[in-house]
Structure formats: structure tokens, C-alpha cells
Amino acid sequence: MADTATNGRWRDLDKLLLRPGNLVGPNFEPSPELRDDLQTYARVLVVGAGGLGCELLKDLALSGFRNLEVIDMDRIEVSNLNRQFLFRLQDVGKPKAEVAAQRVMERVSGVNIVPHFCRIEDKDLEFYSDFNIIALGLDSIEARSYINAVACSFLEYDSDDNPMEETMKPMVDGGTEGFKGHARVILPGVTPCFECTIWLFPPQVKFPLCTLAETPRTAAHCIEYAHLIKWGEVHVGKSFDEDDPEHMQWVYSEAVKRAELFGILGVTYSFTQGVVKNIIPAIASTNALISAACALEALKIATGCSKTMSNYLTYNGLEGLHTKVTEFVRDKDCLVCGPGVLIELDTSTTLQKFIDLLGEHPKVRMPKASVAHRGENLYMQAPPILEEMTRSNLQVSLYNLMGKLARDVVHVTGAAAVNGKTASSLRKLRIVFRGATNDGVADMDTAGGA
Amino acid sequence: MLKMSQYLNDGTVGIMIKLFKVKEKQREIAENANGKAPVKKQSAGELRLHKDICELNLPKTTTINFPNGKDDLMNFEVTIRPDEGYYLGGTFVFTFHVPTIYPHEAPKVKCKTKLYHPNIDLEGNVCLNILREDWKPVLNINTVIYGLHHLFTQPNHEDPLNSDAAAVLRDNPKMFEANVRRAMAGGYVGQTYFSRCV
């Protein structure tokens, strides 16, 4: 084991793991065991095998992580090759996750990477629950929001509303747009989750439809006209698929005609793709920097060899270079990562009784609540059509309505009395049923304390 | 032997690897015990929409319908029967599709009823500022429905999607009114046929 080649290979990593320091994480005890544990026990999921994903896989593998999995639904395109350096021309058309996993395993001995060529929504919660850290290399708000909700759904709070560390699913999230990028550490329950700070994202630029239809002034207006208005006029009932080159070609040629009609310059095929798919050209060096920051944070989270970055790094290489770390704060009432209000009930409590109880509960004070549980609307006070559809649930026990889970989260909406004023509010509640267990699986409290 | 590290107030965590070790063992136990995790979770967008729907305060002229049942609030239909103006007596159905990242993005709204209107084209695209360029997360479904309502009481020739209808409204309101009547009763306006919607 301790031959010179191995020692040489891990020399840099060992400098972090074998030596004490002033910046180490709490309870860090340098030891040679740490590297072994990192290689044996740390399981990291990389979400996305594109510009950031390729970098992340390589960085994590070279940082000592050995159990990696990667998930991506896309196939390799020619335009990826300039920066998604794990792919070659002959790989075009193959699934990104599979090729990326293969290439890194060929180059870094000892690492095992399992690829998943599918959508993130195709995997169940158990799949995600298996990983210790989730690293995100994504390009959309939707996908981040989804993974964030999944990771935060594992988080549990103790009876004092403190997050239980053993239920925490840490995430590192990278993102780039041209020369700009961010890297952040999300420790659900400790640092803000994606939903706490969703307001950070600027709104998408959307042109008024009437401008597109009547008074186009720019090449983008012409492209959006072809995409949003002309397509529907000509292809009745057939929806536009931005990943179908024939569709894109059609939009491009219509946009060219439109631009000629109004004497507008600048419609090209690649600009058409850019406008329709909202693409900002990706820069390889930005991806490399951001991924490196994310991989380092993953290493810090796993080993404690340094305090984690707290908690949001921004990078801008557009003019000179500007980079800083901002400490964002959690939204204590976040519906996704917040503790919510703990409520204990008997398994026999009916939904009606539960709703009555919420009116008197000192921390809720919501006399006419509508109740939702995991996408199921158990009772809706309004509109009348939904009230009628859910009314029969009122006499059923909440325990049964919630699928006989010993504990779970529900969300309630309604007018609530806050500081003497009535305001509409949406609250998260943690329901615990007295005496119930999750079908033979030990209750989390007992498991955690054992 | 294992000491659970405590998370600290400065936003860092302890040595997670020790937890990973524990978890690995728990995972084996859990696999043997055939534990089941709940499968569905609710997006923050769905929750916010849930609130919007509960708080709807619809004008008397408007009804809402959920074709996919009580658990799919992301897709619904709104029917407007204007009680004044050019469109009095007509019945107009709009489909709403709410994206998962609502309210970061506006709902997608289309008019299912083909109608003669300066701000709604023949494919059902609607030119309403709050649906596109002026959407803000503080707005809600109620605001959008009131916005649609407004289009029937105050059709606007300055933001045309149907430029023929807009030109008639601007130059000859009497003729515009007659055209709207003819379209709603079911018939041709120019080359375009409209189905009856009164």
C-alpha cells in the first residue's frame, strides 16, 4: 500500500489531511485514516455531465474521491467539444454521462464512476438518499430547484428545531454564464438553500408579443416572432421542439424572411439557437475555475480539512477579474429547508379536527386552513369546486390521509393572525403521530440516538 | 467511539466523513429492512400556487375549472363571461399552464376560444404585459385573471396582436362592435371564420 508511487500520487492531498492548521473545520483530527475513509465511504453524485460536470468528475476523481456517480439526460453534440474535454468527435451522439464516466475511469486509476443516462426526475428519492454529497453542474433554475427540493426533503429537525446533522444532504452548486460564474455550498438547515435565495436570479428577458407581431426592431424580435407566433400559425397542434434541428432550421429561415421585411440585420442560425434556447456562450476557463471551487468544497465537507466556504462565491472575469464570497442568510420560514412548526397528533385525529386545532395553535393561528401533503390536496377551503372535491376527506383521519407515515411534512395555507394582524400565509408543519412507527423501520429519533 | 460533530453558527459543518461511515452501515440495515421512502415531493412553485388558488377572489363573471382533478393545480381553465362592453354575452375559455419555478416565471396562458380581438391572435396568443415583460413574482393568478378580464372591457388598439381588428377598433368603433357581434354569433369576419361563443 505504502509504495512510493502511491505516496507520490496523494502527496498534495495528504498535506491537507495529515497536518493540523488554523483554518481546519471543527473537530478535525489529521490522520492517515481520513484518506482511506474518503476513498471508501464518501459517495458523491455529480448532476450534469456538461461543461461543469466534466470538470467536476475529473477534479473529484483527482482529489481522492473514488465512489462517484453521474447523471445526465443529454447526448454529446459537436458544439460541446470545445470545452467538454472528456468528449471526442467520434463520441458525438453518445450519452454524455456514459462517455464522461468511462474517460475519467480510464485516466484515473482506482476511481469508480457509475453513469445514469436519464432525467433527474426519473430517479426516486432513495437513489438520491444514497449519496453523501451532491455536486451540481447544471444550467437551469428548474433542475436546481428540483434537486434542492429532493436534498432538503431528507432534512429532519429535532424537537428544538435544530437540524439533525445526520439527515443533512450537503450540496455544492456551480453555475457559469460566459465569463461569470458562481460556486456555493448548501448545507440544508445551516446555509441558505436554493429556494431561500431564488430571488437572486434575474428575471428572463421577455419581449411583449405585440412588439414581436407588429413593431420588431432587433434580430432577437424577428427570431422570437418566428418561434412564438409564426410556428403556431403554420404548425397547428404541433409543439415546437428546440432540440429538433429541423424545427430550429424552420424558425431560422422564417426569422430571416421577417428580418428582410423590416430591414433588420443580424439573424444567423447560431444566434437563432441562442435566442430560442436562451444560450449564453460557455467559456472553458470559467467552467474550470468554478468546478475547481466546487470540488474543493466537496473535499472540505467530507474531510473537515478546512472550514467550508460560507457560502456563495461569485466570479466575474469580464473586465479584469472580480471575485468575492458573500455570506447569504437562510430564510427561517423557507418552505423547503425551514423547520416548520412541530405538531404532535394522535393517529385518530380527523382532518376536520386538525384544521380546527390550527386555529387555536399559538404558533399557527390559522382558523381556515387548506392542507396539502406531498402534492395531494387534502382539503381546499376555496374555490368552491375544489372545496367540494376535497370535502369528504374532512372526516378521515389525517394519519390515513398521509399514507400512515409516522412523521411527515404538510403545508397549510390561509389567513393567519400574526402580531394581531390578519395576513394570508403559507406554512410548513412537521406532523408527528404519537405512538406510530414507519412500518417496522425504526423511528429516526431512535436510530439517531442509538 | 464516534462523536457526532456539531454544526456551528458560522455556517460550517464538522467532519462529515464520520457520518458517512455511520450512514453506510445504516444503509445496509435499511436495505435489509426493506424501508420505504415517500415517493412524491412538492415543488416550492406548487406550494405557492396552492396559496394563490386558495386565495382566489374571482369576479362574478369568471369561473375556474381543474380538468385533471384536485391534485393538479398546475393546469387549469378559466372561463370569462363579460358582463359589459363589446364582448357582453360571450363565453371565453383560457388555459393556464403554471411552470414548476412559478412565481419566478409567469404562467403560460392561451385563449382556447377563437375570437376577434385586437390583443388576442387567432392562435390564442394573448398580449398582456404582466404575462411577459412585466411579470413579477409578487403578482399572482388573481392578478392575471383580472388582467384578462380587463382585455374584454378595454380592448386596446395600441398593442395589436390581431392588427386587422386593431385597425378597425381605432378607425371605426361601430364597425368593430358589429364585427365582434358577428364573430361571437358564429360567422365570417373578412376571410376568417369564428365559431359561435354566446
XYZ file of C-alpha atoms in Angstrom:
648
model
C 0.000 0.000 0.000
C 2.655 2.495 1.044
C 4.783 2.230 -2.094
C 6.367 5.370 -3.458
C 4.024 5.708 -6.415
C 1.013 5.848 -4.124
C 2.704 8.262 -1.781
C 3.609 10.497 -4.667
C 0.129 10.410 -6.051
C -1.528 11.554 -2.849
C 1.234 13.861 -1.665
C -0.799 17.040 -2.126
C -3.988 15.611 -0.668
C -2.086 14.282 2.334
C -0.755 17.754 3.066
C -4.345 18.707 3.786
C -5.333 15.553 5.624
C -2.217 14.849 7.726
C -1.495 18.265 9.167
C -3.335 20.423 11.657
C -3.948 24.106 10.961
C -5.787 27.229 11.979
C -8.399 27.056 9.262
C -9.472 23.463 9.733
C -13.099 22.514 10.305
C -14.497 21.826 13.761
C -13.312 18.542 15.323
C -10.786 17.974 12.552
C -8.166 15.439 13.612
C -5.468 14.932 10.999
C -4.820 11.275 10.322
C -3.845 8.918 7.503
C -7.194 7.185 8.019
C -9.003 10.179 6.586
C -7.819 9.468 3.054
C -8.827 5.816 3.330
C -12.233 6.806 4.657
C -12.671 9.375 1.899
C -11.925 6.722 -0.682
C -14.078 4.065 0.964
C -17.104 5.867 2.319
C -17.631 9.152 0.520
C -20.233 8.771 -2.217
C -20.728 11.781 -4.464
C -23.362 12.316 -7.143
C -22.474 14.700 -9.952
C -25.615 16.114 -11.556
C -24.903 17.097 -15.139
C -22.074 15.866 -17.390
C -21.688 19.011 -19.467
C -19.179 21.830 -19.202
C -19.169 21.831 -15.405
C -19.863 18.110 -14.996
C -16.789 17.011 -16.994
C -14.599 19.276 -14.891
C -16.234 18.176 -11.637
C -15.778 14.464 -12.340
C -12.115 14.936 -13.180
C -11.496 17.225 -10.193
C -13.270 14.957 -7.698
C -11.501 11.851 -9.008
C -8.113 13.545 -8.740
C -8.958 14.836 -5.237
C -9.262 11.315 -3.841
C -12.976 10.582 -4.207
C -13.464 7.062 -5.534
C -17.196 6.417 -5.432
C -18.772 8.716 -7.953
C -21.956 8.589 -9.972
C -23.062 10.958 -12.698
C -26.499 11.665 -14.119
C -27.275 13.464 -17.388
C -30.051 13.066 -19.947
C -28.185 14.593 -22.903
C -26.199 13.182 -25.774
C -22.933 14.692 -26.977
C -23.173 17.369 -29.684
C -20.392 18.743 -31.898
C -20.721 22.175 -30.290
C -19.830 20.668 -26.864
C -16.358 19.571 -27.908
C -14.540 22.878 -27.414
C -14.936 22.749 -23.634
C -16.378 19.380 -22.590
C -12.905 17.989 -22.792
C -13.744 14.362 -21.970
C -15.529 14.004 -25.326
C -14.084 13.391 -28.809
C -15.527 13.788 -32.286
C -16.343 10.067 -32.539
C -18.411 10.359 -29.316
C -20.977 12.675 -30.892
C -24.447 11.189 -30.367
C -23.452 9.067 -27.359
C -24.817 9.731 -23.847
C -22.667 12.286 -22.016
C -22.856 10.520 -18.648
C -21.581 7.221 -20.047
C -18.686 8.649 -22.032
C -17.637 11.021 -19.226
C -17.618 8.192 -16.670
C -15.621 5.938 -18.988
C -12.988 8.562 -19.839
C -12.290 9.532 -16.233
C -12.066 5.891 -15.150
C -9.525 5.234 -17.938
C -7.314 8.080 -16.802
C -7.612 7.949 -13.004
C -6.908 4.518 -11.594
C -8.971 3.264 -8.683
C -11.962 5.519 -9.257
C -15.351 4.001 -9.974
C -17.973 6.120 -11.737
C -21.497 4.843 -12.366
C -23.271 6.729 -15.180
C -27.025 7.320 -15.350
C -28.353 8.339 -18.752
C -31.754 9.672 -17.746
C -33.653 12.653 -16.431
C -33.167 13.683 -12.806
C -36.910 13.218 -12.254
C -36.662 9.576 -13.350
C -34.812 8.595 -10.173
C -36.675 8.079 -6.921
C -35.815 9.630 -3.583
C -33.946 6.520 -2.463
C -31.471 6.964 -5.289
C -30.584 10.461 -4.081
C -30.624 9.457 -0.438
C -27.667 7.117 -1.068
C -25.166 9.914 -1.666
C -23.255 11.866 0.954
C -22.727 14.913 -1.207
C -24.464 16.113 -4.365
C -22.440 18.265 -6.763
C -24.460 20.283 -9.264
C -23.208 21.223 -12.683
C -26.460 22.468 -14.169
C -27.656 25.243 -16.416
C -31.275 25.719 -15.383
C -33.204 27.051 -12.425
C -35.780 24.254 -12.783
C -33.242 21.466 -12.380
C -31.512 23.165 -9.424
C -34.840 23.765 -7.755
C -35.755 20.090 -8.210
C -32.511 18.669 -6.787
C -32.640 21.201 -3.947
C -36.148 20.085 -3.011
C -35.053 16.441 -3.106
C -31.950 17.045 -0.958
C -33.872 19.186 1.549
C -36.613 16.564 1.833
C -34.172 14.341 3.753
C -33.520 17.018 6.370
C -35.062 16.447 9.768
C -35.204 18.729 12.770
C -35.102 17.749 16.436
C -37.764 18.864 18.894
C -35.857 22.131 19.495
C -35.948 22.953 15.758
C -32.249 22.273 15.321
C -31.301 20.490 12.084
C -30.071 16.927 12.638
C -26.687 16.684 11.000
C -27.068 13.021 10.125
C -30.057 13.876 7.928
C -28.284 16.727 6.148
C -27.525 16.243 2.457
C -24.839 18.777 1.534
C -24.779 20.212 -1.978
C -22.160 22.152 -3.875
C -23.605 24.098 -6.756
C -21.705 25.611 -9.649
C -23.014 27.784 -12.433
C -21.480 29.772 -15.268
C -22.616 32.209 -17.927
C -19.811 33.261 -20.212
C -17.105 34.915 -18.098
C -19.268 34.971 -14.978
C -19.835 32.194 -12.507
C -20.826 31.193 -9.004
C -19.981 28.381 -6.614
C -21.965 27.841 -3.477
C -22.201 25.476 -0.548
C -25.681 24.435 0.537
C -25.830 22.687 3.891
C -29.597 22.296 4.305
C -30.664 23.691 7.659
C -27.370 25.597 8.074
C -26.732 27.694 4.966
C -29.454 29.061 2.654
C -30.941 26.526 0.273
C -31.592 27.291 -3.358
C -35.167 28.344 -2.632
C -34.121 30.755 0.185
C -32.252 32.839 -2.373
C -34.207 32.233 -5.580
C -34.711 35.991 -5.843
C -31.003 36.207 -6.747
C -31.810 35.076 -10.254
C -32.602 37.910 -12.631
C -35.915 37.546 -14.487
C -35.648 36.271 -18.037
C -35.910 38.890 -20.734
C -39.279 38.519 -22.449
C -40.423 40.717 -25.290
C -44.065 41.856 -25.482
C -45.896 39.689 -28.021
C -47.350 42.736 -29.756
C -43.852 44.129 -30.339
C -42.913 40.823 -31.959
C -46.081 40.846 -34.039
C -46.130 44.466 -35.128
C -43.017 46.501 -34.451
C -39.878 44.314 -34.471
C -36.679 46.322 -34.059
C -33.989 43.724 -33.408
C -32.824 40.367 -34.753
C -33.993 38.762 -31.494
C -37.509 40.157 -32.087
C -37.584 38.503 -35.540
C -36.428 35.167 -34.112
C -38.951 35.226 -31.280
C -41.684 36.127 -33.764
C -40.898 33.013 -35.818
C -40.574 30.903 -32.663
C -43.571 32.089 -30.635
C -46.124 33.319 -33.187
C -45.397 32.059 -36.713
C -44.729 28.460 -35.610
C -48.196 28.157 -34.053
C -49.893 29.683 -37.110
C -48.297 27.229 -39.524
C -47.948 24.068 -37.418
C -51.366 23.875 -35.782
C -51.334 21.458 -32.852
C -47.648 20.544 -33.275
C -45.481 21.891 -30.480
C -42.059 23.323 -31.157
C -39.104 21.151 -30.077
C -35.984 23.222 -29.505
C -33.792 20.101 -29.736
C -35.042 19.191 -33.215
C -32.645 20.682 -35.805
C -35.405 20.752 -38.456
C -37.592 22.869 -36.179
C -34.695 25.197 -35.455
C -33.884 25.488 -39.160
C -37.508 26.403 -39.889
C -37.513 29.124 -37.230
C -34.212 30.438 -38.592
C -35.464 30.722 -42.176
C -38.705 32.393 -41.066
C -36.716 34.822 -38.931
C -34.527 35.684 -41.924
C -37.632 36.478 -44.023
C -39.023 38.618 -41.233
C -35.735 40.487 -40.821
C -35.560 41.218 -44.551
C -39.130 42.540 -44.496
C -38.269 45.045 -41.748
C -34.695 45.751 -42.885
C -33.144 44.259 -39.766
C -29.645 42.729 -39.787
C -28.023 40.069 -37.640
C -30.188 36.923 -37.827
C -27.856 33.913 -38.005
C -28.502 30.239 -37.283
C -26.379 30.215 -34.142
C -27.989 33.425 -32.877
C -31.375 31.818 -33.504
C -30.339 28.871 -31.320
C -29.039 31.286 -28.727
C -32.291 33.267 -28.514
C -34.649 30.287 -28.633
C -32.720 28.141 -26.142
C -31.524 31.090 -24.083
C -27.895 30.151 -24.623
C -25.030 32.291 -23.454
C -21.689 31.105 -24.893
C -19.865 28.969 -22.334
C -16.198 29.667 -21.593
C -13.981 26.686 -20.755
C -11.828 28.583 -18.250
C -14.855 29.808 -16.257
C -16.135 26.238 -16.023
C -12.713 25.057 -14.852
C -12.464 27.703 -12.120
C -15.977 27.208 -10.812
C -15.738 23.409 -10.836
C -12.433 23.528 -9.000
C -14.030 25.648 -6.283
C -16.936 23.195 -6.023
C -14.710 20.102 -5.890
C -12.588 21.695 -3.175
C -15.692 22.445 -1.127
C -16.812 18.831 -1.504
C -13.435 17.724 -0.163
C -13.723 20.148 2.743
C -17.238 18.981 3.610
C -16.174 15.349 3.559
C -12.902 15.576 5.468
C -13.187 18.756 7.520
C -9.619 19.645 6.428
C -10.788 23.244 6.181
C -13.879 25.219 7.112
C -16.273 25.309 4.196
C -16.648 28.469 2.186
C -19.509 30.442 3.653
C -21.334 30.359 1.448
C -21.648 31.929 -2.026
C -18.709 32.708 -4.262
C -19.153 34.902 -7.294
C -16.592 35.229 -10.054
C -16.525 37.753 -12.861
C -13.757 37.669 -15.460
C -15.433 40.003 -17.922
C -13.240 43.045 -17.318
C -10.183 42.220 -15.286
C -11.197 39.886 -12.518
C -13.530 40.273 -9.620
C -14.334 37.583 -7.131
C -15.828 37.585 -3.665
C -17.581 35.392 -1.152
C -20.893 36.550 0.271
C -22.495 35.060 3.331
C -26.152 34.813 2.491
C -28.566 34.010 5.296
C -31.283 31.416 5.448
C -34.925 32.232 5.177
C -36.045 30.858 8.533
C -39.549 30.351 7.142
C -38.335 28.701 3.930
C -40.942 26.187 2.829
C -38.266 23.859 1.516
C -35.444 23.853 4.095
C -37.010 25.537 7.136
C -38.048 23.589 10.233
C -41.730 24.478 10.092
C -43.935 24.149 13.153
C -43.803 20.849 15.025
C -47.250 19.450 15.784
C -47.973 16.186 17.599
C -51.205 14.391 16.837
C -52.933 11.141 17.645
C -53.358 8.732 14.769
C -57.128 9.081 15.214
C -57.230 12.868 14.673
C -59.516 13.673 11.746
C -58.631 16.269 9.153
C -61.518 18.449 10.400
C -60.223 18.296 13.965
C -56.695 19.064 12.748
C -57.930 22.166 10.885
C -59.849 23.330 13.987
C -56.711 22.810 16.040
C -54.654 25.027 13.723
C -56.962 27.952 14.507
C -56.003 27.764 18.167
C -52.380 26.674 17.855
C -50.312 29.596 19.245
C -47.629 29.308 16.548
C -50.046 28.911 13.641
C -53.358 30.714 14.388
C -54.900 29.853 11.053
C -58.625 29.228 11.521
C -59.486 28.200 7.955
C -56.541 26.285 6.606
C -56.265 24.454 3.311
C -53.994 21.425 3.658
C -51.575 19.836 1.169
C -49.389 16.772 1.632
C -46.735 15.827 -0.956
C -48.648 17.151 -3.929
C -52.002 15.874 -2.707
C -54.574 18.477 -1.775
C -56.235 17.013 1.305
C -58.617 19.901 1.818
C -59.125 23.158 -0.067
C -61.274 25.899 1.507
C -61.654 27.544 -1.910
C -62.518 27.812 -4.767
C -65.896 26.063 -4.318
C -65.172 23.466 -6.996
C -62.077 22.224 -5.128
C -63.768 22.504 -1.733
C -66.426 20.128 -2.994
C -63.855 17.676 -4.375
C -61.962 17.516 -1.055
C -64.803 17.823 1.467
C -65.172 14.088 2.028
C -61.617 13.963 3.454
C -62.632 16.053 6.477
C -63.970 13.057 8.397
C -60.965 10.837 7.584
C -58.017 10.645 9.981
C -55.000 12.673 8.914
C -52.811 9.646 9.635
C -54.630 7.670 6.956
C -54.673 10.592 4.528
C -50.906 10.915 4.913
C -50.325 7.283 3.966
C -49.740 6.084 7.563
C -46.347 7.737 7.862
C -45.190 8.207 11.443
C -43.952 11.691 10.653
C -44.029 13.918 7.630
C -44.425 17.464 6.449
C -47.694 19.110 5.409
C -48.239 22.628 4.109
C -51.163 24.818 5.101
C -52.499 27.997 3.527
C -54.949 30.529 4.841
C -55.428 33.792 6.656
C -53.451 33.758 9.893
C -53.244 36.121 12.833
C -49.694 37.483 13.018
C -48.997 40.078 15.738
C -52.653 40.991 15.958
C -52.987 41.463 12.208
C -54.531 39.026 9.799
C -52.368 38.165 6.818
C -52.517 35.467 4.216
C -49.845 32.923 4.851
C -48.368 29.627 3.722
C -46.782 27.486 6.427
C -44.835 24.290 6.728
C -45.843 21.933 9.536
C -43.978 18.879 10.811
C -46.570 16.364 11.871
C -45.580 13.602 14.275
C -48.114 10.913 15.167
C -47.881 9.695 18.746
C -47.010 6.030 19.010
C -46.702 5.420 15.269
C -43.683 3.957 13.502
C -42.901 3.800 9.799
C -43.934 0.224 9.023
C -41.325 -1.545 11.070
C -38.424 0.767 10.220
C -37.066 2.221 13.421
C -38.109 5.771 14.108
C -35.377 8.270 13.138
C -35.100 9.542 16.696
C -34.253 6.093 17.990
C -31.900 5.324 15.120
C -30.059 8.627 15.607
C -29.680 8.134 19.335
C -28.510 4.516 19.202
C -16.366 5.952 19.902
C -17.973 8.060 17.236
C -18.579 11.593 18.295
C -21.227 13.415 16.336
C -19.736 16.676 15.199
C -21.894 19.711 15.790
C -22.778 22.199 13.123
C -21.624 25.656 14.062
C -23.222 29.052 13.875
C -20.673 30.277 11.377
C -22.276 28.149 8.694
C -19.828 25.267 8.588
C -20.202 21.622 9.432
C -17.912 19.170 11.109
C -16.228 16.141 9.679
C -18.940 14.595 7.603
C -16.888 11.530 6.689
C -17.596 10.070 10.125
C -21.264 10.422 9.403
C -20.799 8.828 6.011
C -19.345 5.779 7.758
C -22.334 5.539 10.060
C -24.680 6.038 7.147
C -23.058 3.296 5.140
C -23.916 0.884 7.942
C -27.419 2.295 8.285
C -27.869 1.894 4.556
C -27.111 -1.790 4.780
C -29.584 -2.155 7.632
C -32.207 -0.149 5.773
C -31.778 -2.272 2.658
C -32.347 -5.406 4.662
C -35.328 -3.904 6.447
C -36.892 -3.005 3.093
C -37.637 0.531 4.257
C -39.751 2.697 2.004
C -39.285 6.377 1.385
C -42.230 8.503 0.299
C -42.066 8.973 -3.444
C -43.575 12.321 -4.238
C -42.453 15.747 -3.151
C -43.962 19.113 -3.814
C -42.060 21.897 -5.521
C -41.952 25.352 -3.978
C -43.769 26.554 -7.095
C -46.660 24.176 -6.476
C -46.935 25.358 -2.875
C -47.050 28.985 -3.862
C -49.668 28.145 -6.481
C -51.661 26.283 -3.815
C -51.768 29.536 -1.867
C -52.757 31.549 -4.951
C -55.611 29.180 -5.716
C -56.943 29.175 -2.136
C -56.931 32.959 -2.151
C -58.639 33.421 -5.498
C -61.190 36.168 -5.375
C -62.816 35.855 -8.751
C -65.120 38.392 -10.347
C -68.700 37.142 -10.749
C -68.159 36.795 -14.474
C -65.393 34.215 -14.047
C -65.252 30.510 -13.228
C -62.297 28.177 -12.790
C -62.013 24.502 -13.627
C -59.427 21.802 -12.937
C -59.697 19.235 -15.750
C -57.060 16.931 -14.208
C -58.705 16.807 -10.778
C -57.913 18.266 -7.372
C -54.229 17.308 -7.291
C -53.126 19.033 -10.493
C -53.348 22.742 -9.844
C -50.627 23.493 -12.407
C -53.059 23.114 -15.310
C -56.466 24.738 -15.224
C -59.036 26.601 -17.265
C -60.605 29.959 -16.614
C -63.898 30.877 -18.254
C -64.807 34.538 -18.615
C -68.325 35.777 -19.472
C -68.014 39.569 -19.763
C -70.962 41.494 -18.313
C -70.263 44.738 -20.160
C -68.528 46.101 -23.234
C -68.139 44.758 -26.774
C -67.899 41.153 -25.609
C -71.021 41.090 -23.409
C -72.730 37.700 -23.645
C -69.743 35.767 -24.971
C -68.025 32.834 -23.236
C -64.243 32.691 -23.497
C -62.051 29.900 -22.157
C -58.379 30.377 -21.255
C -55.947 27.564 -20.456
C -53.336 28.162 -17.779
C -50.130 26.201 -17.518
C -48.052 27.096 -14.463
C -44.293 26.307 -14.658
C -42.570 24.455 -11.785
C -40.467 27.519 -10.984
C -43.557 29.697 -10.544
C -43.630 32.526 -9.469
C -40.140 33.132 -10.829
C -41.749 32.686 -14.230
C -45.240 33.741 -15.280
C -47.998 31.223 -16.007
C -48.450 30.397 -19.681
C -51.897 31.478 -20.779
C -53.657 30.781 -24.064
C -57.186 31.528 -25.229
C -58.948 28.325 -26.283
C -61.892 30.167 -27.836
C -61.120 31.651 -31.253
C -62.107 35.280 -31.079
C -61.938 38.595 -32.862
C -59.866 40.785 -30.562
C -57.051 43.303 -31.126
C -54.863 41.858 -28.339
C -55.505 38.135 -28.852
C -54.491 36.477 -32.100
C -56.283 33.700 -33.921
C -53.996 31.049 -32.360
C -54.970 32.197 -28.868
C -51.769 34.090 -28.025
C -52.542 36.855 -25.570
C -50.756 40.208 -25.468
C -50.920 41.109 -21.803
C -47.862 42.833 -20.323
C -47.960 41.017 -16.974
C -47.782 37.649 -18.754
C -44.432 38.508 -20.306
C -42.293 41.611 -19.957
C -43.888 42.973 -16.783
C -44.308 39.725 -14.827
C -43.089 39.976 -11.203
C -43.099 37.224 -8.581
C -45.348 39.373 -6.337
C -48.124 39.103 -8.907
C -50.423 36.094 -8.713
C -53.083 34.111 -10.525
C -55.753 36.545 -9.417
C -53.888 39.463 -10.998
C -53.602 37.591 -14.266
C -57.322 36.755 -14.298
C -58.184 40.409 -13.658
C -55.780 41.340 -16.444
C -57.616 39.025 -18.843
C -60.909 40.459 -17.694
C -59.593 43.920 -18.478
C -58.851 42.886 -22.064
C -62.583 42.365 -22.604
C -63.710 45.626 -21.067
C -60.860 47.686 -22.538
C -59.573 46.175 -25.803
C -56.573 48.201 -26.822
C -55.621 49.058 -30.408
C -52.160 50.274 -29.420
C -50.736 46.804 -28.645
C -52.136 44.763 -31.514
C -51.703 41.033 -31.984
C -54.545 40.950 -34.487
C -53.658 44.063 -36.469
C -56.812 43.975 -38.631
C -59.067 44.026 -35.587
C -56.918 46.755 -34.010
C -57.169 48.965 -37.089
C -60.958 48.615 -37.184
C -61.232 49.408 -33.462
C -59.102 52.518 -33.940
C -60.762 53.837 -37.102
C -64.344 52.673 -36.812
C -65.531 51.520 -33.368
C -69.095 50.974 -34.643
C -67.837 48.547 -37.258
C -65.595 46.906 -34.654
C -68.628 46.320 -32.479
C -70.528 44.800 -35.413
C -67.561 42.551 -36.240
C -67.325 41.332 -32.642
C -71.076 40.569 -32.655
C -70.797 38.675 -35.926
C -67.796 36.655 -34.745
C -69.427 35.765 -31.412
C -72.659 34.685 -33.131
C -70.621 32.357 -35.354
C -69.686 33.640 -38.795
C -67.080 35.263 -41.001
C -65.215 38.475 -40.376
C -63.314 39.067 -43.604
C -61.759 35.726 -44.540
C -61.774 34.293 -41.022
C -64.467 32.040 -39.634
C -65.325 32.193 -35.933
C -67.361 29.583 -34.036
C -70.347 30.655 -32.006
C -69.456 31.516 -28.413
C -72.594 33.155 -26.992
